[in-house]
mmCIF file of C-alpha atoms and ligand atoms in Angstrom:
data_model
loop_
_atom_site.group_PDB
_atom_site.id
_atom_site.type_symbol
_atom_site.label_atom_id
_atom_site.label_comp_id
_atom_site.label_asym_id
_atom_site.label_seq_id
_atom_site.Cartn_x
_atom_site.Cartn_y
_atom_site.Cartn_z
ATOM 1 C CA MET A 2 -22.804 -26.768 -11.743
ATOM 2 C CA LYS A 3 -19.822 -26.219 -13.007
ATOM 3 C CA LYS A 4 -16.586 -25.311 -10.489
ATOM 4 C CA ILE A 5 -14.019 -21.961 -10.331
ATOM 5 C CA PHE A 6 -11.460 -21.923 -8.182
ATOM 6 C CA ILE A 7 -9.704 -18.017 -7.307
ATOM 7 C CA THR A 8 -6.422 -18.656 -6.153
ATOM 8 C CA ARG A 9 -6.873 -15.559 -4.191
ATOM 9 C CA LYS A 10 -9.591 -13.443 -2.063
ATOM 10 C CA LEU A 11 -11.172 -11.150 -4.650
ATOM 11 C CA PRO A 12 -13.701 -8.565 -3.200
ATOM 12 C CA GLU A 13 -17.194 -10.725 -3.227
ATOM 13 C CA GLU A 14 -18.264 -8.138 -5.240
ATOM 14 C CA ALA A 15 -16.056 -8.942 -7.993
ATOM 15 C CA VAL A 16 -17.643 -13.027 -7.676
ATOM 16 C CA VAL A 17 -21.393 -12.519 -6.693
ATOM 17 C CA GLY A 18 -22.311 -13.049 -9.936
ATOM 18 C CA LEU A 19 -20.026 -16.798 -10.507
ATOM 19 C CA ARG A 20 -21.754 -17.688 -7.749
ATOM 20 C CA GLU A 21 -24.560 -17.364 -9.068
ATOM 21 C CA ILE A 22 -24.583 -20.211 -11.556
ATOM 22 C CA PHE A 23 -21.333 -21.845 -10.618
ATOM 23 C CA ASP A 24 -19.478 -23.680 -7.683
ATOM 24 C CA VAL A 25 -17.060 -20.457 -6.977
ATOM 25 C CA ASP A 26 -13.783 -21.701 -4.665
ATOM 26 C CA MET A 27 -11.581 -18.987 -3.309
ATOM 27 C CA TRP A 28 -8.725 -18.976 -1.770
ATOM 28 C CA HIS A 29 -8.800 -17.344 1.722
ATOM 29 C CA SER A 30 -5.658 -15.397 1.342
ATOM 30 C CA GLU A 31 -5.408 -12.003 -0.504
ATOM 31 C CA ASP A 32 -1.468 -12.414 -0.372
ATOM 32 C CA GLU A 33 -0.603 -15.489 0.306
ATOM 33 C CA ILE A 34 -0.696 -17.497 -2.797
ATOM 34 C CA PRO A 35 -1.826 -21.484 -2.925
ATOM 35 C CA PRO A 36 1.381 -24.054 -2.647
ATOM 36 C CA LYS A 37 1.713 -25.527 -6.378
ATOM 37 C CA ALA A 38 0.302 -28.623 -4.920
ATOM 38 C CA VAL A 39 -2.949 -27.174 -3.484
ATOM 39 C CA LEU A 40 -3.103 -25.475 -7.253
ATOM 40 C CA ILE A 41 -2.547 -29.046 -8.479
ATOM 41 C CA GLU A 42 -4.791 -30.460 -6.462
ATOM 42 C CA LYS A 43 -8.104 -27.245 -6.749
ATOM 43 C CA VAL A 44 -7.314 -27.907 -11.087
ATOM 44 C CA LYS A 45 -8.440 -31.420 -11.172
ATOM 45 C CA THR A 46 -11.750 -30.866 -10.548
ATOM 46 C CA VAL A 47 -12.728 -27.476 -11.755
ATOM 47 C CA HIS A 48 -13.464 -25.550 -15.351
ATOM 48 C CA ALA A 49 -12.204 -22.582 -14.501
ATOM 49 C CA LEU A 50 -8.806 -21.350 -13.130
ATOM 50 C CA TRP A 51 -9.181 -17.261 -12.219
ATOM 51 C CA THR A 52 -5.752 -16.707 -11.686
ATOM 52 C CA ASN A 53 -2.682 -13.835 -11.477
ATOM 53 C CA VAL A 54 0.642 -12.719 -12.190
ATOM 54 C CA ALA A 55 2.026 -14.722 -8.957
ATOM 55 C CA ASP A 56 0.874 -18.087 -10.193
ATOM 56 C CA THR A 57 3.110 -19.849 -11.988
ATOM 57 C CA VAL A 58 0.553 -21.951 -14.730
ATOM 58 C CA ASP A 59 2.572 -24.360 -16.029
ATOM 59 C CA ARG A 60 2.509 -27.793 -17.993
ATOM 60 C CA GLU A 61 2.105 -30.193 -14.957
ATOM 61 C CA VAL A 62 -0.609 -27.724 -13.865
ATOM 62 C CA ILE A 63 -2.489 -27.613 -16.527
ATOM 63 C CA GLN A 64 -1.838 -31.436 -17.208
ATOM 64 C CA ALA A 65 -3.873 -31.949 -14.237
ATOM 65 C CA GLY A 66 -6.866 -29.913 -15.061
ATOM 66 C CA ALA A 67 -8.371 -32.713 -16.478
ATOM 67 C CA ASN A 68 -12.183 -30.698 -17.108
ATOM 68 C CA LEU A 69 -10.501 -27.724 -17.600
ATOM 69 C CA GLU A 70 -12.201 -25.022 -20.158
ATOM 70 C CA VAL A 71 -10.483 -21.518 -19.152
ATOM 71 C CA ILE A 72 -7.906 -19.973 -17.158
ATOM 72 C CA ALA A 73 -8.813 -16.139 -16.505
ATOM 73 C CA ASN A 74 -5.371 -14.923 -15.671
ATOM 74 C CA LEU A 75 -5.858 -11.016 -13.264
ATOM 75 C CA ALA A 76 -3.520 -8.892 -15.829
ATOM 76 C CA VAL A 77 -2.953 -7.880 -19.164
ATOM 77 C CA GLY A 78 0.442 -9.787 -19.372
ATOM 78 C CA TYR A 79 0.678 -13.760 -19.426
ATOM 79 C CA ASN A 80 4.295 -14.785 -19.141
ATOM 80 C CA ASN A 81 2.952 -17.016 -15.985
ATOM 81 C CA ILE A 82 0.566 -19.232 -17.839
ATOM 82 C CA ASP A 83 2.383 -22.156 -20.538
ATOM 83 C CA ILE A 84 -0.008 -20.878 -23.414
ATOM 84 C CA GLU A 85 1.239 -23.379 -25.371
ATOM 85 C CA ALA A 86 0.020 -25.960 -23.051
ATOM 86 C CA ALA A 87 -3.134 -24.691 -23.124
ATOM 87 C CA LYS A 88 -3.344 -24.860 -26.217
ATOM 88 C CA GLU A 89 -3.103 -27.837 -26.876
ATOM 89 C CA ARG A 90 -5.357 -28.839 -24.481
ATOM 90 C CA GLY A 91 -8.229 -26.542 -26.154
ATOM 91 C CA ILE A 92 -8.069 -24.455 -22.491
ATOM 92 C CA SER A 93 -9.011 -20.257 -23.235
ATOM 93 C CA VAL A 94 -6.379 -18.410 -21.576
ATOM 94 C CA THR A 95 -7.914 -14.633 -21.140
ATOM 95 C CA ASN A 96 -7.004 -11.385 -19.931
ATOM 96 C CA THR A 97 -7.391 -8.016 -19.187
ATOM 97 C CA PRO A 98 -5.788 -5.661 -22.148
ATOM 98 C CA GLY A 99 -6.989 -1.893 -22.692
ATOM 99 C CA VAL A 100 -8.757 -2.378 -19.176
ATOM 100 C CA LEU A 101 -5.657 -1.129 -17.123
ATOM 101 C CA THR A 102 -3.747 0.669 -20.388
ATOM 102 C CA GLU A 103 -4.264 4.431 -18.296
ATOM 103 C CA THR A 104 -3.394 3.594 -14.967
ATOM 104 C CA THR A 105 -0.423 1.566 -15.697
ATOM 105 C CA ALA A 106 0.901 4.163 -17.407
ATOM 106 C CA ASP A 107 0.189 6.384 -15.229
ATOM 107 C CA LEU A 108 2.240 4.675 -13.090
ATOM 108 C CA ALA A 109 5.509 4.676 -15.302
ATOM 109 C CA PHE A 110 4.828 8.525 -15.649
ATOM 110 C CA THR A 111 4.956 8.620 -11.748
ATOM 111 C CA LEU A 112 8.495 6.444 -11.673
ATOM 112 C CA MET A 113 10.019 8.469 -14.646
ATOM 113 C CA LEU A 114 9.126 11.083 -12.411
ATOM 114 C CA ALA A 115 10.242 9.983 -8.827
ATOM 115 C CA ALA A 116 13.713 8.603 -10.530
ATOM 116 C CA ALA A 117 14.390 11.594 -12.456
ATOM 117 C CA ARG A 118 13.733 13.739 -8.850
ATOM 118 C CA GLN A 119 14.920 11.335 -6.550
ATOM 119 C CA THR A 120 11.134 11.609 -4.338
ATOM 120 C CA GLY A 121 11.770 8.511 -2.242
ATOM 121 C CA GLN A 122 14.991 9.342 -1.205
ATOM 122 C CA ALA A 123 14.096 12.554 -0.162
ATOM 123 C CA GLU A 124 11.199 11.993 1.459
ATOM 124 C CA ARG A 125 13.202 9.103 3.259
ATOM 125 C CA PHE A 126 15.660 12.050 4.075
ATOM 126 C CA LEU A 127 13.071 14.165 5.438
ATOM 127 C CA ARG A 128 11.588 11.149 7.171
ATOM 128 C CA GLU A 129 14.746 10.311 8.894
ATOM 129 C CA GLY A 130 14.869 13.832 10.672
ATOM 130 C CA LYS A 131 17.837 14.735 8.217
ATOM 131 C CA TRP A 132 16.834 17.911 6.986
ATOM 132 C CA THR A 133 18.513 20.838 8.975
ATOM 133 C CA SER A 134 18.583 23.409 6.032
ATOM 134 C CA TRP A 135 18.084 24.492 2.635
ATOM 135 C CA SER A 136 20.825 22.958 0.175
ATOM 136 C CA PRO A 137 21.771 24.640 -2.815
ATOM 137 C CA MET A 138 22.566 21.340 -4.504
ATOM 138 C CA GLY A 139 21.280 19.151 -2.251
ATOM 139 C CA PHE A 140 18.571 16.399 -4.302
ATOM 140 C CA THR A 141 19.541 17.891 -7.500
ATOM 141 C CA GLY A 142 17.437 15.476 -10.469
ATOM 142 C CA MET A 143 17.558 15.137 -14.159
ATOM 143 C CA ASP A 144 14.490 17.012 -15.701
ATOM 144 C CA ILE A 145 11.540 15.942 -17.478
ATOM 145 C CA PHE A 146 9.807 18.722 -19.370
ATOM 146 C CA GLY A 147 11.755 18.925 -22.769
ATOM 147 C CA ALA A 148 13.631 15.821 -22.356
ATOM 148 C CA THR A 149 13.677 12.820 -25.019
ATOM 149 C CA LEU A 150 11.952 9.835 -24.426
ATOM 150 C CA GLY A 151 12.780 6.367 -25.628
ATOM 151 C CA ILE A 152 9.564 3.862 -25.035
ATOM 152 C CA VAL A 153 10.630 0.382 -26.030
ATOM 153 C CA GLY A 154 7.827 -1.734 -26.340
ATOM 154 C CA MET A 155 4.793 1.358 -27.765
ATOM 155 C CA GLY A 156 1.859 -0.698 -27.510
ATOM 156 C CA ARG A 157 -1.499 0.199 -25.394
ATOM 157 C CA ILE A 158 0.479 1.000 -22.534
ATOM 158 C CA GLY A 159 3.384 2.904 -24.118
ATOM 159 C CA GLU A 160 1.140 5.383 -26.216
ATOM 160 C CA GLY A 161 -0.747 6.115 -22.992
ATOM 161 C CA VAL A 162 2.765 6.844 -21.761
ATOM 162 C CA ALA A 163 3.664 8.877 -25.348
ATOM 163 C CA ARG A 164 0.419 10.709 -24.967
ATOM 164 C CA ARG A 165 1.124 11.786 -21.489
ATOM 165 C CA ALA A 166 4.627 12.787 -22.437
ATOM 166 C CA ALA A 167 3.104 15.432 -25.040
ATOM 167 C CA GLY A 168 2.409 17.427 -21.674
ATOM 168 C CA PHE A 169 6.124 17.271 -21.325
ATOM 169 C CA ASP A 170 6.909 18.984 -24.132
ATOM 170 C CA MET A 171 9.467 15.463 -24.656
ATOM 171 C CA ASP A 172 10.718 14.482 -27.681
ATOM 172 C CA VAL A 173 9.478 10.361 -27.590
ATOM 173 C CA LEU A 174 10.577 7.860 -29.719
ATOM 174 C CA TYR A 175 9.845 4.205 -29.865
ATOM 175 C CA HIS A 176 10.744 0.648 -30.633
ATOM 176 C CA ASN A 177 8.407 -1.653 -31.491
ATOM 177 C CA ARG A 178 8.962 -4.880 -33.660
ATOM 178 C CA THR A 179 6.214 -3.794 -36.430
ATOM 179 C CA ARG A 180 6.603 0.629 -36.857
ATOM 180 C CA LYS A 181 2.856 2.296 -36.200
ATOM 181 C CA THR A 182 2.867 4.937 -39.004
ATOM 182 C CA GLU A 183 -0.214 5.700 -38.589
ATOM 183 C CA ALA A 184 0.068 6.813 -34.935
ATOM 184 C CA GLU A 185 3.888 7.822 -35.615
ATOM 185 C CA SER A 186 1.633 11.163 -37.536
ATOM 186 C CA MET A 187 -0.866 10.998 -35.075
ATOM 187 C CA PHE A 188 0.929 11.775 -31.448
ATOM 188 C CA GLY A 189 4.752 13.089 -33.454
ATOM 189 C CA PHE A 190 7.024 10.164 -32.300
ATOM 190 C CA ARG A 191 9.732 8.873 -34.324
ATOM 191 C CA TYR A 192 10.723 5.129 -34.877
ATOM 192 C CA ALA A 193 14.001 4.144 -33.385
ATOM 193 C CA GLU A 194 16.260 1.136 -33.770
ATOM 194 C CA LEU A 195 17.122 -0.176 -29.678
ATOM 195 C CA ASP A 196 20.695 1.073 -29.981
ATOM 196 C CA ASP A 197 19.841 4.704 -31.269
ATOM 197 C CA LEU A 198 16.877 4.609 -28.443
ATOM 198 C CA LEU A 199 18.787 3.755 -25.849
ATOM 199 C CA SER A 200 21.978 6.294 -26.461
ATOM 200 C CA LYS A 201 19.525 9.149 -27.983
ATOM 201 C CA SER A 202 17.137 8.947 -24.765
ATOM 202 C CA ASP A 203 16.992 10.831 -21.403
ATOM 203 C CA PHE A 204 14.341 8.099 -20.295
ATOM 204 C CA VAL A 205 14.538 5.034 -21.621
ATOM 205 C CA VAL A 206 10.941 3.158 -20.381
ATOM 206 C CA VAL A 207 10.122 -0.047 -21.414
ATOM 207 C CA LEU A 208 6.737 -1.700 -21.605
ATOM 208 C CA THR A 209 7.210 -4.815 -23.901
ATOM 209 C CA PRO A 210 5.466 -8.195 -22.796
ATOM 210 C CA LEU A 211 8.265 -10.864 -21.187
ATOM 211 C CA THR A 212 8.689 -13.133 -24.043
ATOM 212 C CA ASP A 213 11.627 -15.460 -25.042
ATOM 213 C CA GLU A 214 12.347 -12.781 -27.167
ATOM 214 C CA THR A 215 12.665 -9.675 -24.722
ATOM 215 C CA ARG A 216 13.922 -11.713 -21.659
ATOM 216 C CA GLY A 217 17.400 -10.363 -21.023
ATOM 217 C CA MET A 218 17.025 -7.072 -24.074
ATOM 218 C CA ILE A 219 18.258 -4.727 -21.966
ATOM 219 C CA GLY A 220 21.454 -6.240 -20.670
ATOM 220 C CA GLU A 221 24.879 -5.185 -20.100
ATOM 221 C CA ARG A 222 25.747 -3.680 -23.718
ATOM 222 C CA GLU A 223 22.447 -2.091 -24.352
ATOM 223 C CA LEU A 224 22.954 -0.376 -20.460
ATOM 224 C CA GLY A 225 26.549 0.575 -21.461
ATOM 225 C CA LEU A 226 24.671 2.417 -24.978
ATOM 226 C CA MET A 227 22.628 4.695 -22.394
ATOM 227 C CA LYS A 228 23.464 8.332 -21.494
ATOM 228 C CA GLU A 229 25.585 8.474 -18.151
ATOM 229 C CA THR A 230 22.095 10.972 -17.193
ATOM 230 C CA ALA A 231 19.704 8.325 -18.193
ATOM 231 C CA VAL A 232 16.586 7.070 -16.704
ATOM 232 C CA LEU A 233 15.457 3.784 -16.927
ATOM 233 C CA VAL A 234 12.187 2.726 -15.617
ATOM 234 C CA ASN A 235 10.632 -1.161 -15.938
ATOM 235 C CA ALA A 236 7.188 -0.398 -15.810
ATOM 236 C CA ALA A 237 6.417 -4.714 -18.090
ATOM 237 C CA ARG A 238 7.683 -7.800 -16.464
ATOM 238 C CA GLY A 239 10.791 -8.182 -14.550
ATOM 239 C CA GLY A 240 13.523 -10.236 -16.381
ATOM 240 C CA ILE A 241 13.442 -7.927 -19.498
ATOM 241 C CA VAL A 242 16.174 -5.805 -17.621
ATOM 242 C CA ASP A 243 18.961 -7.903 -16.655
ATOM 243 C CA GLU A 244 19.264 -7.176 -13.220
ATOM 244 C CA ASP A 245 22.889 -8.072 -12.373
ATOM 245 C CA ALA A 246 23.656 -5.645 -15.675
ATOM 246 C CA LEU A 247 21.051 -3.244 -14.122
ATOM 247 C CA TYR A 248 23.070 -2.814 -10.283
ATOM 248 C CA GLU A 249 26.412 -2.614 -12.074
ATOM 249 C CA ALA A 250 25.192 0.076 -14.585
ATOM 250 C CA LEU A 251 23.168 2.050 -11.630
ATOM 251 C CA LYS A 252 26.284 1.289 -8.919
ATOM 252 C CA ASN A 253 29.376 2.414 -11.611
ATOM 253 C CA GLY A 254 27.416 5.690 -12.738
ATOM 254 C CA GLN A 255 26.966 4.042 -16.550
ATOM 255 C CA ILE A 256 23.321 5.345 -16.201
ATOM 256 C CA TRP A 257 21.923 7.968 -13.742
ATOM 257 C CA ALA A 258 18.936 6.475 -12.077
ATOM 258 C CA ALA A 259 16.371 3.568 -12.627
ATOM 259 C CA GLY A 260 12.728 2.818 -11.421
ATOM 260 C CA LEU A 261 11.413 -0.590 -11.039
ATOM 261 C CA ASP A 262 8.132 -1.777 -10.518
ATOM 262 C CA VAL A 263 8.992 -5.338 -11.293
ATOM 263 C CA PHE A 264 11.367 -7.277 -10.587
ATOM 264 C CA GLU A 265 13.119 -11.254 -12.201
ATOM 265 C CA GLY A 266 11.785 -13.008 -8.661
ATOM 266 C CA GLU A 267 8.563 -11.000 -7.259
ATOM 267 C CA PRO A 268 8.416 -10.450 -4.606
ATOM 268 C CA ILE A 269 12.371 -9.497 -3.611
ATOM 269 C CA GLY A 270 12.780 -9.043 -0.059
ATOM 270 C CA SER A 271 14.427 -6.098 1.662
ATOM 271 C CA ASP A 272 17.852 -7.421 1.351
ATOM 272 C CA HIS A 273 17.619 -7.129 -2.657
ATOM 273 C CA LYS A 274 20.713 -5.808 -3.937
ATOM 274 C CA LEU A 275 19.148 -3.002 -6.390
ATOM 275 C CA LEU A 276 17.726 -1.953 -2.883
ATOM 276 C CA THR A 277 21.038 -0.873 -1.578
ATOM 277 C CA LEU A 278 21.400 1.277 -4.317
ATOM 278 C CA PRO A 279 20.565 5.122 -3.646
ATOM 279 C CA ASN A 280 19.401 5.935 -7.756
ATOM 280 C CA VAL A 281 16.395 3.115 -7.547
ATOM 281 C CA THR A 282 13.049 3.702 -6.596
ATOM 282 C CA ALA A 283 11.624 0.668 -6.184
ATOM 283 C CA LEU A 284 7.280 0.072 -5.877
ATOM 284 C CA PRO A 285 5.885 -3.896 -5.839
ATOM 285 C CA HIS A 286 4.118 -4.294 -9.085
ATOM 286 C CA ILE A 287 1.604 -1.785 -8.398
ATOM 287 C CA GLY A 288 1.063 -0.521 -12.256
ATOM 288 C CA SER A 289 -2.087 -1.462 -11.967
ATOM 289 C CA ALA A 290 -3.174 -0.568 -8.705
ATOM 290 C CA SER A 291 -6.398 1.755 -8.597
ATOM 291 C CA VAL A 292 -9.906 0.644 -7.251
ATOM 292 C CA LYS A 293 -11.502 1.475 -10.802
ATOM 293 C CA THR A 294 -9.207 -0.905 -12.756
ATOM 294 C CA ARG A 295 -8.598 -3.449 -10.461
ATOM 295 C CA LEU A 296 -12.464 -4.002 -10.201
ATOM 296 C CA ALA A 297 -12.710 -4.048 -13.629
ATOM 297 C CA MET A 298 -10.046 -6.089 -14.462
ATOM 298 C CA MET A 299 -11.793 -8.571 -11.971
ATOM 299 C CA ARG A 300 -15.170 -7.383 -14.241
ATOM 300 C CA MET A 301 -13.542 -8.947 -17.498
ATOM 301 C CA ASN A 302 -12.164 -11.565 -15.794
ATOM 302 C CA ALA A 303 -15.744 -13.165 -14.652
ATOM 303 C CA GLU A 304 -17.409 -12.546 -17.973
ATOM 304 C CA ASP A 305 -14.652 -14.262 -19.839
ATOM 305 C CA ILE A 306 -15.116 -17.476 -17.824
ATOM 306 C CA GLU A 307 -18.831 -16.861 -17.674
ATOM 307 C CA ALA A 308 -18.690 -17.184 -21.557
ATOM 308 C CA VAL A 309 -16.399 -20.262 -21.959
ATOM 309 C CA LEU A 310 -18.479 -22.148 -19.098
ATOM 310 C CA SER A 311 -21.533 -21.223 -20.688
ATOM 311 C CA GLY A 312 -19.789 -22.461 -24.356
ATOM 312 C CA ARG A 313 -19.866 -19.013 -26.066
ATOM 313 C CA ASP A 314 -16.356 -17.290 -26.864
ATOM 314 C CA PRO A 315 -14.513 -15.178 -24.572
ATOM 315 C CA GLU A 316 -14.243 -11.373 -25.219
ATOM 316 C CA ASN A 317 -10.562 -11.241 -24.249
ATOM 317 C CA ARG A 318 -8.825 -15.003 -25.147
ATOM 318 C CA VAL A 319 -4.647 -14.897 -25.642
ATOM 319 C CA VAL A 320 -3.685 -14.919 -29.065
ATOM 320 C CA LEU A 321 0.092 -15.648 -29.450
ATOM 321 C CA LYS A 322 1.297 -13.429 -32.278
HETATM 322 P P1 LIG B 19 0.722 -4.348 -25.804
HETATM 323 O O1 LIG B 19 -0.793 -3.912 -26.220
HETATM 324 O O2 LIG B 19 0.487 -5.889 -26.571
HETATM 325 O O3 LIG B 19 2.041 -3.634 -26.011
HETATM 326 C C1 LIG B 19 3.729 -4.342 -26.246
HETATM 327 C C2 LIG B 19 4.352 -3.866 -27.101
HETATM 328 O O4 LIG B 19 5.569 -4.518 -27.158
HETATM 329 C C3 LIG B 19 3.883 -3.887 -28.800
HETATM 330 O O5 LIG B 19 3.829 -3.038 -29.124
HETATM 331 C C4 LIG B 19 4.588 -4.237 -29.874
HETATM 332 O O6 LIG B 19 5.024 -4.717 -30.904
HETATM 333 C C5 LIG B 19 5.524 -4.182 -28.558
HETATM 334 N N1 LIG B 19 6.775 -5.632 -28.390
HETATM 335 C C6 LIG B 19 6.193 -7.087 -28.217
HETATM 336 N N2 LIG B 19 7.067 -7.901 -28.061
HETATM 337 C C7 LIG B 19 8.862 -6.806 -28.539
HETATM 338 C C8 LIG B 19 10.372 -7.526 -28.977
HETATM 339 N N3 LIG B 19 10.808 -8.585 -28.806
HETATM 340 N N4 LIG B 19 10.808 -5.941 -29.139
HETATM 341 C C9 LIG B 19 10.156 -4.702 -29.706
HETATM 342 N N5 LIG B 19 8.940 -4.549 -29.029
HETATM 343 C C10 LIG B 19 8.086 -5.733 -28.495
HETATM 344 O O7 LIG B 19 0.602 -4.852 -24.595
HETATM 345 P P2 LIG B 19 0.163 -3.455 -23.173
HETATM 346 O O8 LIG B 19 -1.203 -4.114 -22.773
HETATM 347 O O9 LIG B 19 0.888 -1.856 -23.589
HETATM 348 O O10 LIG B 19 1.184 -3.744 -22.293
HETATM 349 C C11 LIG B 19 2.711 -4.115 -21.892
HETATM 350 C C12 LIG B 19 3.273 -4.656 -20.919
HETATM 351 O O11 LIG B 19 2.984 -4.591 -19.772
HETATM 352 C C13 LIG B 19 2.452 -6.024 -20.454
HETATM 353 O O12 LIG B 19 2.637 -7.273 -21.799
HETATM 354 C C14 LIG B 19 2.498 -6.673 -18.971
HETATM 355 O O13 LIG B 19 3.795 -7.736 -18.790
HETATM 356 C C15 LIG B 19 3.208 -5.401 -19.008
HETATM 357 N N6 LIG B 19 2.375 -4.537 -17.902
HETATM 358 C C16 LIG B 19 3.036 -4.777 -16.721
HETATM 359 C C17 LIG B 19 1.411 -3.910 -16.014
HETATM 360 C C18 LIG B 19 2.329 -3.896 -14.290
HETATM 361 O O14 LIG B 19 1.756 -3.570 -13.243
HETATM 362 N N7 LIG B 19 3.682 -3.406 -13.756
HETATM 363 C C19 LIG B 19 0.469 -3.888 -15.764
HETATM 364 C C20 LIG B 19 -0.240 -3.738 -17.056
HETATM 365 C C21 LIG B 19 0.823 -4.428 -17.847
HETATM 366 P P3 LIG B 19 5.845 -4.969 -31.881
HETATM 367 O O15 LIG B 19 4.082 -6.584 -31.930
HETATM 368 O O16 LIG B 19 5.515 -4.919 -33.092
HETATM 369 O O17 LIG B 19 6.479 -5.754 -31.249
#
């Protein structure tokens, strides 16, 4: 019987089908990750590894997998996996594109709204018993309706954010490596070079994958091009935005606020320097976290594991562009 190791405790309904045909070993905790030594020990005997964004599946882990046929990642991003090392060994890597698009676009939009209107800060103020009267200029933020939105990485989720922006009468610019002329005419958004997008946008939402090319893509120079009233949202991956540069830009009023779902070294502690800034709205990487979407992502991974272990092609094999 082929063996599967799952690196996190998942709901039983997500694994019950696999248990009927394979030998499934599931990590005992939902929150704790298996230490690297454990991961390496487990991978030595299994045919499938079911991972998530918190697992680092590097060359060392992959090389330990003598029988490994598939790595299924519970995410659309796969920057936590050494794809080249997997390819060299003929191991399929699968992910969960599409199914999390709308849920993550909802969250990106939530961060835009929350950061622009300082809802986190205002709620903390209320809960701390500081609300003593209505204040004429208290918690005055930035308007979303009618503003210019710049999307860096107009892929599936970027388009989801752009579709939502239409309801807010926003003018939408985007930047990609390739232009999407068909979508431009269908949705009415316009292509812009990165510098142009940064200088014109009231909201900049980052939605590219984390790659060698995008790491540090928004740094000191890029933040310097943004408006002093602008809001930056990163709902993609930590590392695309340079956190030191972002801290300085927010502290010095170079930009107005930031909404962050992702960080360079996750999880971050409550002592992270960005959390010392009142104009940061921060979330613990919950972009795809709706019940329906997470279960759908698990179904996709399970089906792809079953496909590969049964000698079929998986639906969602990662192919590097
Ligand atoms: P996607 O459809 O592949 O879109 C990514 C977009 O980024 C593409 O349009 C791509 O266009 C663009 N891009 C890639 N490299 C670029 C570069 N160097 N410069 C400019 N643009 C670049 O992916 P998606 O499904 O929308 O997901 C996007 C990312 O969101 C994922 O990779 C993942 O890391 C992140 N994500 C985060 C969460 C969360 O929980 N916060 C949830 C889901 C996804 P070109 O190829 O034309 O450049």
